[in-house]
């Protein structure tokens, strides 16, 4: 019976149905807000991807009933002006404008350190992208709840309450903000069923081995931390090294690491190769910004789940010969995470 | 008469006499402190330059009467541990230890974004290197005085008081902390006489054109900002572009820029080449971390002042054929800036 043969190719899962599950949630939350939230996007370059993303943000906001204002500065306004000129001033102005609830800046502008500086200039109370140091700190330390006032009250507020060895997490009244792209990936994995809802909250990825290719502060490192804080064994791959992120170390690098389960992930170096990692991974997530970088399909574990986060396709065309599910992009989910963050921050601003 | 001939070579000025001018100041300040200040250095790699610098810091501290404790973690302790392993926990522990007045972390560890993340983990009240976002923000915005409490009270405290267009600077009771290496370079230029003491404070580099090669957030960009906030015209050179930092724009890129003197520097792109910049520069400062990068002596303006900040020599051997003064390194000055910052922060911790 031909019908009994398994399908030859894995499932191609586009982001639309995943995004769809958040549309109702966001729409209903928007209906309950006393004031229509206002998001400002700051564009300071002539980058086509940034312009397209700004346009995409505008459309999504308008469709959902969020006010979106595009503030163009520098090279985005005139070829007489430099890329990034006026961007810091525009951020400060938006920080100070009480009518604005959220700020997103279209990166890259300068690339590297100077962009990371600019991410700190955005007030954490308006940082819908979750790129401020405070949010990364909370994420790396598995601090899930905060006091909204702590966002302005003290740079290192959580420091005194949670050290690496403490089992106690500070009890806050609201959720910390999680960077949009890593969060969109986690939500996509929840949709796919990688997160097991039968397991307790905070440990629902237990039992899963996940390779994350990229270790930037914007995508790969926060993602590896999120997944391992949720119980997964994560193999974090970058151009120089491979690290293991886990709450349950299998390979002990010190006695204390072997002896106990950690309240948050710890990081070990590993001698595994990329091929070793892929061979044992239930999920492979790649975010390498290069059109020539390709993950060899033959190295994948049969039936794994592959998620491409890069603008370029990091998987080969035949990826579904091995992958049971392939998600080619998550951008449409990311925008809903951004609007969820906007709604949260609008609330926090009123507390 | 042979004696009347000008010397053929410019002056080779080592850092020792410059550092010497701060030795007495620091010693006398140390005698006045009620408690001997304690500095912790955190070493997490096997890098030889970092180890050497830690040893150098220890010697200088001991000679001056500062307590120095080297905290070794990760690969610095054992080859079983990774580079950087435990460094964040060590920083947090030092933040929380009231007996420690200052923290310095030996970078690079991971390089790039993850190091910049770690720089934010150091409490600004103990950040003797001045690498926290708050200090960079103050420096870029020419905010020279702060309230010590603002270092813990609010991430973006200065934001509400100083926008780019405001002439008003917030009035604080103590000085902001300036990153050590850029500050050591400024102090060296003061020693050399590039800063003119007859001019009013805050404008003493007026009239000088200075090329700064390197635009990292640790050295080049804060240095360009400091010098231009002090009145110099700065040509900031990196691998991709050349920018002009100035309070007094010569080339107008907009009407408002041409019309007024700014309370802090503004940044323009420029079409000048490196050769153009060097030809008009009174001072050339280079911090390119490459053994093969060399500035062509023939491109230098006759009688200019050259300062090498890189570990490698960025100037050619014959630099003094053109330079009137050549400073081959400033590390010995930097360590005094670090101890000055330590003494300041020890005071701020008591306020």
XYZ file of C-alpha atoms in Angstrom:
702
model
C 0.000 0.000 0.000
C 1.677 3.156 -1.211
C -0.171 5.263 1.395
C 1.662 3.559 4.244
C 5.060 4.755 3.056
C 6.360 7.600 5.144
C 6.521 10.921 3.307
C 9.878 11.394 1.661
C 10.373 14.965 2.796
C 10.064 16.604 6.191
C 7.466 19.274 6.821
C 8.131 22.807 5.586
C 6.735 24.992 8.363
C 6.515 28.679 7.534
C 6.176 31.191 10.349
C 2.623 32.311 9.512
C 0.725 29.711 11.563
C 3.102 30.228 14.498
C 2.635 34.003 14.275
C -1.110 33.438 13.952
C -1.301 32.002 17.455
C -0.118 35.343 18.822
C -2.345 37.529 16.660
C -5.482 36.966 18.777
C -3.572 37.319 22.030
C -2.077 40.625 20.941
C -5.352 41.925 19.469
C -7.281 41.146 22.609
C -4.585 42.703 24.801
C -4.678 45.807 22.621
C -8.434 46.112 23.068
C -7.919 46.226 26.817
C -5.338 49.044 26.838
C -6.658 52.408 27.940
C -4.286 54.167 25.555
C -3.226 53.049 22.083
C 0.458 52.172 22.371
C 2.923 54.169 20.289
C 6.086 52.666 18.873
C 8.832 54.748 17.290
C 11.248 53.171 14.824
C 14.543 54.985 14.304
C 16.142 54.541 10.896
C 19.527 56.152 10.286
C 20.975 54.203 7.361
C 20.173 53.487 3.724
C 20.309 49.725 4.312
C 17.610 48.024 2.218
C 16.956 45.245 4.773
C 16.491 47.861 7.513
C 14.095 49.883 5.318
C 12.142 46.752 4.475
C 11.948 45.744 8.106
C 10.753 49.237 9.054
C 8.046 48.991 6.392
C 7.094 45.513 7.629
C 6.899 46.810 11.217
C 4.674 49.686 10.111
C 2.268 47.366 8.267
C 2.018 44.929 11.160
C 1.488 47.733 13.671
C -1.218 49.368 11.562
C -2.999 46.080 11.031
C -3.047 45.449 14.771
C -3.917 48.971 15.850
C -0.549 50.038 17.240
C 0.581 53.561 16.379
C 3.892 53.418 14.533
C 6.034 56.450 13.781
C 9.149 56.149 11.664
C 11.792 58.671 12.670
C 14.390 58.996 9.935
C 17.748 60.634 10.656
C 21.222 60.784 9.123
C 21.774 59.022 5.820
C 18.123 57.901 5.823
C 17.156 61.559 5.301
C 19.882 62.914 3.040
C 22.994 61.718 1.284
C 24.739 64.758 2.817
C 24.403 63.129 6.230
C 26.315 60.138 7.535
C 24.987 56.714 8.452
C 23.972 56.924 12.092
C 24.207 60.727 12.292
C 21.623 61.958 14.804
C 20.621 58.487 15.955
C 21.728 58.948 19.564
C 19.883 62.285 19.790
C 16.753 60.669 18.332
C 16.901 57.901 20.955
C 17.281 60.421 23.781
C 14.370 62.466 22.458
C 12.182 59.348 22.314
C 13.289 58.335 25.843
C 12.086 61.695 27.098
C 8.818 61.843 25.151
C 6.041 60.527 27.423
C 3.753 59.882 24.431
C 6.129 57.173 23.169
C 5.861 53.725 24.780
C 8.440 51.789 22.814
C 11.600 52.439 20.806
C 13.229 50.251 18.212
C 16.435 51.151 16.422
C 17.259 49.597 13.080
C 20.666 47.927 13.385
C 23.354 47.431 12.182
C 24.448 51.059 12.036
C 28.152 51.093 12.873
C 28.344 47.402 13.734
C 29.995 45.990 16.839
C 30.802 48.002 19.927
C 29.264 51.310 18.916
C 25.917 49.644 18.191
C 26.119 47.931 21.576
C 26.716 51.376 23.130
C 23.586 52.710 21.412
C 21.553 49.766 22.722
C 22.343 50.986 26.247
C 21.143 54.506 25.439
C 17.585 53.258 24.880
C 15.755 53.489 28.211
C 15.052 49.948 29.464
C 11.481 51.079 30.143
C 11.019 51.574 26.367
C 13.324 48.863 25.058
C 10.844 46.695 23.117
C 13.687 44.732 21.555
C 15.087 43.707 24.951
C 18.651 44.618 24.003
C 19.560 46.575 27.139
C 22.257 45.107 29.366
C 19.754 44.693 32.207
C 17.608 42.342 30.192
C 20.581 40.308 29.042
C 21.826 40.131 32.621
C 18.428 38.891 33.824
C 18.282 36.347 31.040
C 21.782 34.983 31.640
C 21.028 34.738 35.355
C 17.589 33.205 34.806
C 15.927 36.100 36.595
C 12.438 35.901 35.131
C 10.515 38.364 37.259
C 11.458 41.928 38.122
C 10.099 45.020 39.767
C 9.323 47.571 37.030
C 10.913 50.324 39.110
C 14.184 48.401 39.140
C 14.495 49.222 35.441
C 15.154 52.818 36.361
C 16.041 52.481 40.006
C 19.388 50.767 39.873
C 21.689 49.410 37.214
C 22.671 46.337 39.094
C 19.599 45.776 41.188
C 19.478 42.022 40.694
C 23.152 41.642 41.539
C 22.590 41.609 45.239
C 19.820 39.074 45.064
C 21.082 36.393 42.765
C 24.568 35.060 42.601
C 25.480 32.088 40.479
C 25.380 29.743 43.425
C 22.173 30.975 44.967
C 19.040 28.917 44.570
C 16.956 31.946 45.373
C 15.688 34.123 42.580
C 14.445 37.588 43.335
C 10.692 37.743 43.422
C 9.424 40.442 41.131
C 5.937 41.392 40.172
C 6.306 41.477 36.381
C 8.223 39.579 33.734
C 11.605 40.713 32.519
C 11.787 41.608 28.829
C 13.334 38.947 26.596
C 15.112 39.882 23.341
C 12.645 39.501 20.445
C 14.488 37.142 18.122
C 15.567 34.555 20.734
C 12.055 34.719 22.187
C 10.485 34.165 18.752
C 12.635 31.055 18.353
C 11.608 29.710 21.759
C 7.950 30.366 20.921
C 8.401 28.567 17.589
C 9.902 25.569 19.408
C 6.965 25.609 21.833
C 4.583 25.558 18.867
C 6.462 22.669 17.288
C 6.367 20.698 20.534
C 10.045 20.776 21.442
C 8.936 22.204 24.774
C 7.004 19.555 26.679
C 4.049 21.057 28.529
C 3.801 18.059 30.858
C 7.124 19.042 32.414
C 7.226 21.777 35.053
C 7.522 25.412 33.941
C 11.168 26.396 33.652
C 12.288 22.886 32.678
C 10.174 22.043 29.649
C 13.068 21.580 27.238
C 14.657 18.914 29.484
C 15.836 15.930 27.463
C 16.395 17.886 24.267
C 19.806 18.462 22.708
C 19.920 21.650 20.670
C 22.724 23.038 18.518
C 22.753 26.835 18.159
C 25.116 28.139 15.497
C 25.976 31.791 16.309
C 27.015 33.221 19.681
C 26.347 36.942 19.266
C 24.940 38.937 22.184
C 21.846 39.689 20.085
C 20.810 36.184 19.015
C 22.967 33.146 19.758
C 24.145 33.635 23.336
C 20.794 34.765 24.781
C 19.093 31.922 22.877
C 21.529 29.304 24.242
C 20.951 30.704 27.735
C 17.156 30.684 27.398
C 17.034 27.109 26.118
C 19.452 25.758 28.702
C 17.706 27.668 31.508
C 14.606 25.797 30.325
C 16.418 22.472 30.720
C 17.852 21.753 27.268
C 21.410 20.677 26.645
C 22.663 23.331 24.233
C 25.719 23.119 22.024
C 26.718 26.684 21.196
C 28.816 26.917 18.050
C 30.704 29.918 16.791
C 33.589 30.455 14.458
C 36.212 29.881 17.179
C 34.811 27.365 19.610
C 32.029 25.056 20.716
C 30.579 25.346 24.213
C 27.998 23.367 26.119
C 25.271 25.219 28.032
C 23.412 23.105 30.558
C 21.823 23.026 33.988
C 22.696 19.318 34.231
C 26.345 18.880 33.343
C 27.117 15.500 31.785
C 30.817 16.174 31.525
C 32.129 17.455 34.820
C 34.788 20.126 34.592
C 34.871 20.570 38.342
C 33.492 18.644 41.289
C 30.859 21.174 42.161
C 29.593 21.200 38.583
C 29.154 17.431 38.588
C 27.475 17.300 41.943
C 24.534 19.545 41.562
C 21.743 20.728 39.354
C 22.058 24.444 38.794
C 19.342 27.039 39.104
C 20.646 28.496 35.861
C 22.788 27.182 33.052
C 26.529 26.911 33.314
C 28.916 26.909 30.379
C 31.629 24.354 29.574
C 34.048 24.167 26.710
C 33.745 20.968 24.700
C 35.992 19.115 22.325
C 33.127 18.086 20.071
C 33.193 19.056 16.423
C 30.217 20.593 14.635
C 29.632 17.205 13.032
C 29.526 15.555 16.482
C 27.049 18.178 17.701
C 24.736 17.828 14.722
C 24.779 14.038 14.952
C 23.217 14.168 18.417
C 20.974 17.222 18.102
C 17.191 17.040 18.140
C 17.040 20.672 17.060
C 19.470 22.747 14.990
C 19.128 26.536 14.939
C 21.374 28.560 12.683
C 21.897 32.325 12.462
C 25.076 32.788 10.455
C 25.036 36.033 8.447
C 26.729 34.602 5.364
C 25.285 33.527 2.016
C 27.968 30.861 1.599
C 27.620 29.181 5.003
C 25.706 25.886 4.662
C 25.064 23.126 7.192
C 25.614 19.746 5.568
C 22.354 17.826 5.428
C 24.270 14.550 5.693
C 25.521 15.577 9.158
C 22.012 16.093 10.585
C 20.359 13.518 12.835
C 17.499 11.859 11.021
C 14.189 13.411 12.045
C 15.677 16.518 13.656
C 14.055 19.960 13.603
C 15.882 22.730 11.751
C 15.278 26.450 12.191
C 16.937 29.057 10.002
C 17.177 32.490 11.587
C 19.678 34.113 9.231
C 18.629 36.373 6.347
C 20.565 33.928 4.170
C 19.627 30.267 4.056
C 22.081 28.364 6.269
C 20.617 24.954 5.414
C 21.055 23.120 2.127
C 18.135 22.748 -0.267
C 17.746 19.091 0.604
C 17.513 19.761 4.382
C 14.089 18.087 4.527
C 15.618 14.796 3.383
C 16.809 14.528 6.998
C 14.807 17.097 8.986
C 11.302 16.159 10.112
C 10.413 19.855 10.308
C 12.151 22.811 8.695
C 11.329 26.399 9.638
C 12.925 28.682 7.024
C 12.405 32.005 8.874
C 10.932 33.383 12.111
C 10.682 37.123 11.332
C 6.875 37.056 11.332
C 6.904 35.672 14.872
C 9.534 38.201 15.997
C 7.276 41.156 15.228
C 4.587 39.761 17.549
C 7.159 39.349 20.310
C 8.071 42.989 19.788
C 4.453 44.099 20.135
C 3.995 41.886 23.210
C 7.045 43.555 24.727
C 5.592 46.956 23.806
C 2.341 46.140 25.613
C 4.263 44.930 28.670
C 6.449 48.023 28.798
C 3.442 50.304 28.384
C 2.039 48.669 31.538
C 5.350 48.902 33.399
C 5.520 52.616 32.589
C 2.259 53.083 34.470
C 3.347 51.137 37.581
C 79.058 76.618 13.913
C 77.932 72.989 14.146
C 76.155 73.633 17.465
C 73.597 75.898 15.812
C 72.274 73.106 13.647
C 68.957 71.827 14.860
C 69.069 68.302 16.191
C 68.466 65.811 13.446
C 66.036 63.667 15.390
C 62.935 64.525 17.398
C 62.760 63.845 21.106
C 62.109 60.308 22.298
C 59.848 60.789 25.311
C 59.265 57.698 27.395
C 56.317 57.598 29.765
C 58.364 57.587 33.006
C 58.661 61.357 33.486
C 54.981 61.802 32.626
C 54.024 59.073 35.103
C 56.371 60.671 37.638
C 54.254 63.794 37.796
C 51.378 61.708 39.123
C 53.382 59.676 41.602
C 53.526 62.432 44.204
C 49.896 63.354 43.723
C 48.780 59.763 44.187
C 51.116 59.160 47.135
C 49.936 62.224 48.948
C 46.283 61.367 48.273
C 46.900 57.855 49.587
C 48.339 59.251 52.810
C 45.096 61.128 53.377
C 42.782 58.149 52.984
C 41.374 56.768 56.224
C 41.406 53.246 54.797
C 43.984 51.691 52.499
C 42.207 51.182 49.169
C 41.878 47.632 47.879
C 41.910 46.775 44.196
C 41.009 43.350 42.858
C 42.290 42.226 39.460
C 40.369 39.409 37.793
C 42.387 37.210 35.465
C 40.576 34.447 33.583
C 42.842 33.676 30.643
C 46.341 32.413 29.976
C 47.186 35.470 27.849
C 50.793 36.489 28.486
C 50.143 40.246 28.032
C 47.288 40.051 30.559
C 49.472 38.164 33.052
C 52.258 40.679 32.593
C 49.889 43.582 33.039
C 48.497 41.977 36.209
C 52.035 41.613 37.544
C 52.813 45.221 36.610
C 49.622 46.400 38.373
C 50.572 44.457 41.494
C 54.068 45.958 41.597
C 52.822 49.508 41.117
C 50.096 49.075 43.734
C 52.525 47.638 46.282
C 55.033 50.400 45.666
C 52.350 53.032 46.222
C 50.664 51.366 49.187
C 47.500 50.160 47.508
C 46.332 46.674 48.416
C 46.154 44.530 45.306
C 44.544 41.095 45.165
C 44.751 38.984 42.047
C 41.717 36.762 41.667
C 42.425 33.997 39.167
C 39.571 32.005 37.653
C 38.952 29.733 34.663
C 41.904 28.954 32.412
C 44.163 31.105 34.623
C 43.737 28.463 37.355
C 43.640 25.203 35.446
C 43.874 23.935 31.904
C 40.692 21.958 32.645
C 38.780 25.226 32.818
C 37.861 27.471 29.919
C 39.045 30.994 29.213
C 36.627 33.294 30.981
C 34.995 30.541 33.045
C 33.872 32.003 36.363
C 34.734 35.581 35.456
C 31.181 36.909 35.724
C 30.727 35.250 39.132
C 34.042 36.745 40.298
C 32.904 40.216 39.229
C 29.585 39.846 41.058
C 31.368 38.642 44.188
C 33.705 41.639 44.080
C 30.758 44.006 43.485
C 29.170 42.688 46.660
C 32.294 42.638 48.830
C 32.391 45.911 50.809
C 36.123 45.484 51.499
C 36.894 45.908 47.784
C 37.030 49.466 46.408
C 37.945 48.828 42.805
C 37.691 46.068 40.211
C 39.697 45.598 37.059
C 39.138 42.758 34.634
C 41.906 41.693 32.281
C 40.532 41.863 28.741
C 40.312 40.554 26.053
C 38.558 37.408 27.237
C 36.019 36.513 24.581
C 36.582 39.637 22.506
C 33.823 41.852 21.155
C 30.271 41.883 22.419
C 30.643 39.422 25.276
C 33.497 41.445 26.776
C 31.378 44.573 26.447
C 28.609 42.719 28.320
C 31.054 41.886 31.139
C 32.115 45.539 31.354
C 28.519 46.386 32.279
C 28.486 43.758 35.042
C 31.172 45.647 36.986
C 29.399 48.038 39.356
C 30.065 51.618 38.184
C 30.934 52.462 41.792
C 33.950 50.097 41.520
C 34.787 50.514 37.849
C 38.342 51.884 38.065
C 38.838 51.408 34.343
C 35.848 53.599 33.487
C 34.449 51.104 30.991
C 30.835 51.124 32.150
C 28.250 52.516 29.746
C 27.437 55.336 32.159
C 30.961 56.706 31.986
C 31.093 56.467 28.223
C 27.727 58.183 28.018
C 28.951 61.024 30.247
C 32.129 61.344 28.242
C 30.370 61.431 24.854
C 27.937 64.010 26.207
C 30.657 66.064 27.890
C 29.054 65.572 31.290
C 32.032 66.139 33.554
C 30.436 66.247 36.981
C 28.007 63.790 38.484
C 26.291 62.936 41.723
C 27.892 59.758 43.136
C 24.466 58.367 43.964
C 23.482 58.599 40.314
C 25.918 55.770 39.641
C 23.583 53.402 41.381
C 20.389 55.399 41.362
C 19.422 55.393 37.738
C 20.833 54.026 34.525
C 19.972 56.997 32.421
C 20.078 59.730 35.005
C 21.890 62.227 32.820
C 19.482 61.698 29.934
C 16.880 64.017 31.284
C 19.324 66.797 31.922
C 21.472 66.998 28.847
C 20.337 66.629 25.291
C 22.608 67.268 22.376
C 21.201 70.714 21.823
C 21.146 71.839 25.398
C 23.770 74.269 26.587
C 23.130 73.267 30.166
C 25.176 70.519 31.717
C 23.973 68.884 34.888
C 25.751 70.177 37.945
C 27.216 67.339 39.949
C 29.397 67.368 42.994
C 32.145 64.969 41.839
C 33.941 64.162 38.615
C 32.750 61.409 36.317
C 35.231 58.558 35.793
C 37.177 58.676 32.533
C 38.464 55.470 30.897
C 42.119 54.982 31.898
C 43.870 54.712 28.548
C 42.210 57.714 26.855
C 42.794 59.695 30.056
C 46.476 58.701 30.134
C 46.827 59.976 26.579
C 45.169 63.292 27.438
C 47.455 63.655 30.472
C 50.463 62.902 28.295
C 49.384 65.599 25.843
C 48.963 68.022 28.747
C 52.503 67.202 29.862
C 53.842 67.746 26.367
C 52.069 71.097 26.094
C 49.464 70.242 23.480
C 46.904 71.504 25.968
C 47.346 75.241 26.423
C 46.849 76.265 30.050
C 46.237 79.890 29.084
C 42.992 78.866 27.406
C 39.883 78.338 29.524
C 39.285 74.929 31.126
C 37.331 72.725 28.755
C 38.777 74.339 25.635
C 42.515 73.975 26.070
C 43.094 71.875 22.963
C 41.520 74.555 20.747
C 43.593 75.187 17.636
C 45.101 71.695 17.527
C 44.379 69.157 14.811
C 44.753 65.600 16.052
C 44.517 62.334 14.123
C 43.396 59.338 16.190
C 43.816 55.985 14.449
C 41.413 53.454 16.054
C 37.733 53.963 16.872
C 37.033 51.227 19.428
C 34.752 51.972 22.386
C 37.683 51.317 24.736
C 40.309 53.662 23.275
C 39.722 55.517 20.027
C 36.183 56.800 20.240
C 36.336 58.017 23.870
C 39.707 59.628 23.105
C 38.358 61.449 20.042
C 35.412 62.630 22.132
C 37.613 63.823 25.015
C 39.976 65.755 22.765
C 37.214 67.361 20.726
C 35.220 68.199 23.859
C 38.380 70.002 24.927
C 38.343 72.032 21.699
C 40.600 70.060 19.333
C 39.679 69.226 15.776
C 39.958 65.432 15.731
C 40.234 63.218 12.665
C 39.081 59.767 13.724
C 40.384 57.031 11.457
C 39.333 53.428 11.388
C 39.497 50.644 8.873
C 36.256 51.681 7.138
C 35.972 55.437 7.391
C 37.345 58.774 8.518
C 35.250 61.094 10.669
C 35.782 64.581 12.027
C 34.995 65.284 15.683
C 34.734 68.956 16.531
C 32.894 71.550 18.557
C 33.618 74.103 15.804
C 32.632 72.614 12.472
C 34.677 73.954 9.546
C 32.750 72.001 6.963
C 29.052 72.545 7.448
C 26.897 69.488 6.861
C 23.795 71.337 7.958
C 22.922 74.941 8.657
C 22.678 74.512 12.381
C 26.075 72.849 12.505
C 27.673 75.775 10.702
C 25.993 78.391 12.784
C 26.921 77.544 16.287
C 29.615 76.381 18.626
C 28.525 73.193 20.354
C 28.694 72.427 24.050
C 29.997 69.033 23.083
C 31.609 67.616 19.970
C 29.619 66.621 16.944
C 30.710 64.083 14.354
C 30.898 64.523 10.577
C 31.968 62.140 7.881
C 34.852 63.466 5.800
C 36.246 62.659 2.393
C 39.837 63.143 3.524
C 42.297 60.303 3.136
C 44.637 59.218 5.919
C 47.431 60.996 4.059
C 45.383 64.227 4.026
C 44.720 63.886 7.751
C 48.363 63.273 8.654
C 49.545 66.179 6.513
C 47.562 68.637 8.653
C 47.825 66.997 12.075
C 49.775 68.508 14.960
C 49.371 65.276 16.883
C 49.030 61.692 15.654
C 47.859 59.005 18.081
C 47.760 55.406 16.935
C 46.299 52.317 18.630
C 46.094 49.685 15.909
C 46.488 46.163 17.311
C 48.575 44.840 14.424
C 52.320 44.225 14.124
C 52.252 44.988 10.399
C 50.371 48.294 10.543
C 52.801 51.204 10.068
C 52.150 54.900 9.607
C 54.352 56.272 6.845
C 56.809 58.777 8.270
C 56.830 60.658 4.965
C 53.116 61.433 5.398
C 53.603 63.137 8.785
C 53.617 66.915 9.166
C 57.091 68.121 10.008
C 57.404 68.746 13.751
C 54.250 66.870 14.743
C 53.870 64.895 17.971
C 53.389 61.127 17.685
C 51.992 58.863 20.390
C 51.934 55.088 20.059
C 49.309 53.398 22.202
C 49.293 49.948 20.604
C 51.269 47.018 22.024
C 52.872 46.861 18.572
C 54.752 49.816 17.194
C 52.475 51.605 14.728
C 55.124 54.144 13.708
C 58.142 53.457 11.511
C 61.620 53.403 13.014
C 62.474 56.732 11.435
C 59.410 58.500 12.902
C 61.630 61.041 14.674
C 62.925 62.243 11.331
C 59.612 64.078 11.106
C 58.146 64.057 14.632
C 59.372 66.650 17.111
C 58.327 64.382 19.975
C 57.627 60.658 19.906
C 56.003 58.847 22.836
C 56.408 55.093 22.270
C 54.009 53.901 25.023
C 51.719 55.289 27.728
C 51.083 52.192 29.900
C 53.050 53.612 32.827
C 50.774 56.651 32.862
C 47.654 54.502 32.535
C 48.328 52.710 35.801
C 48.381 56.024 37.667
C 45.070 56.982 36.093
C 43.690 53.692 37.321
C 44.839 54.398 40.872
C 43.477 57.951 40.701
C 40.134 56.491 39.639
C 40.365 53.992 42.506
C 40.895 56.797 45.003
C 37.975 58.749 43.553
C 35.644 55.759 43.651
C 36.670 54.942 47.210
C 35.501 58.450 48.120
C 32.275 58.149 46.123
C 31.482 54.883 47.925
C 31.500 56.796 51.189
C 29.207 59.605 49.979
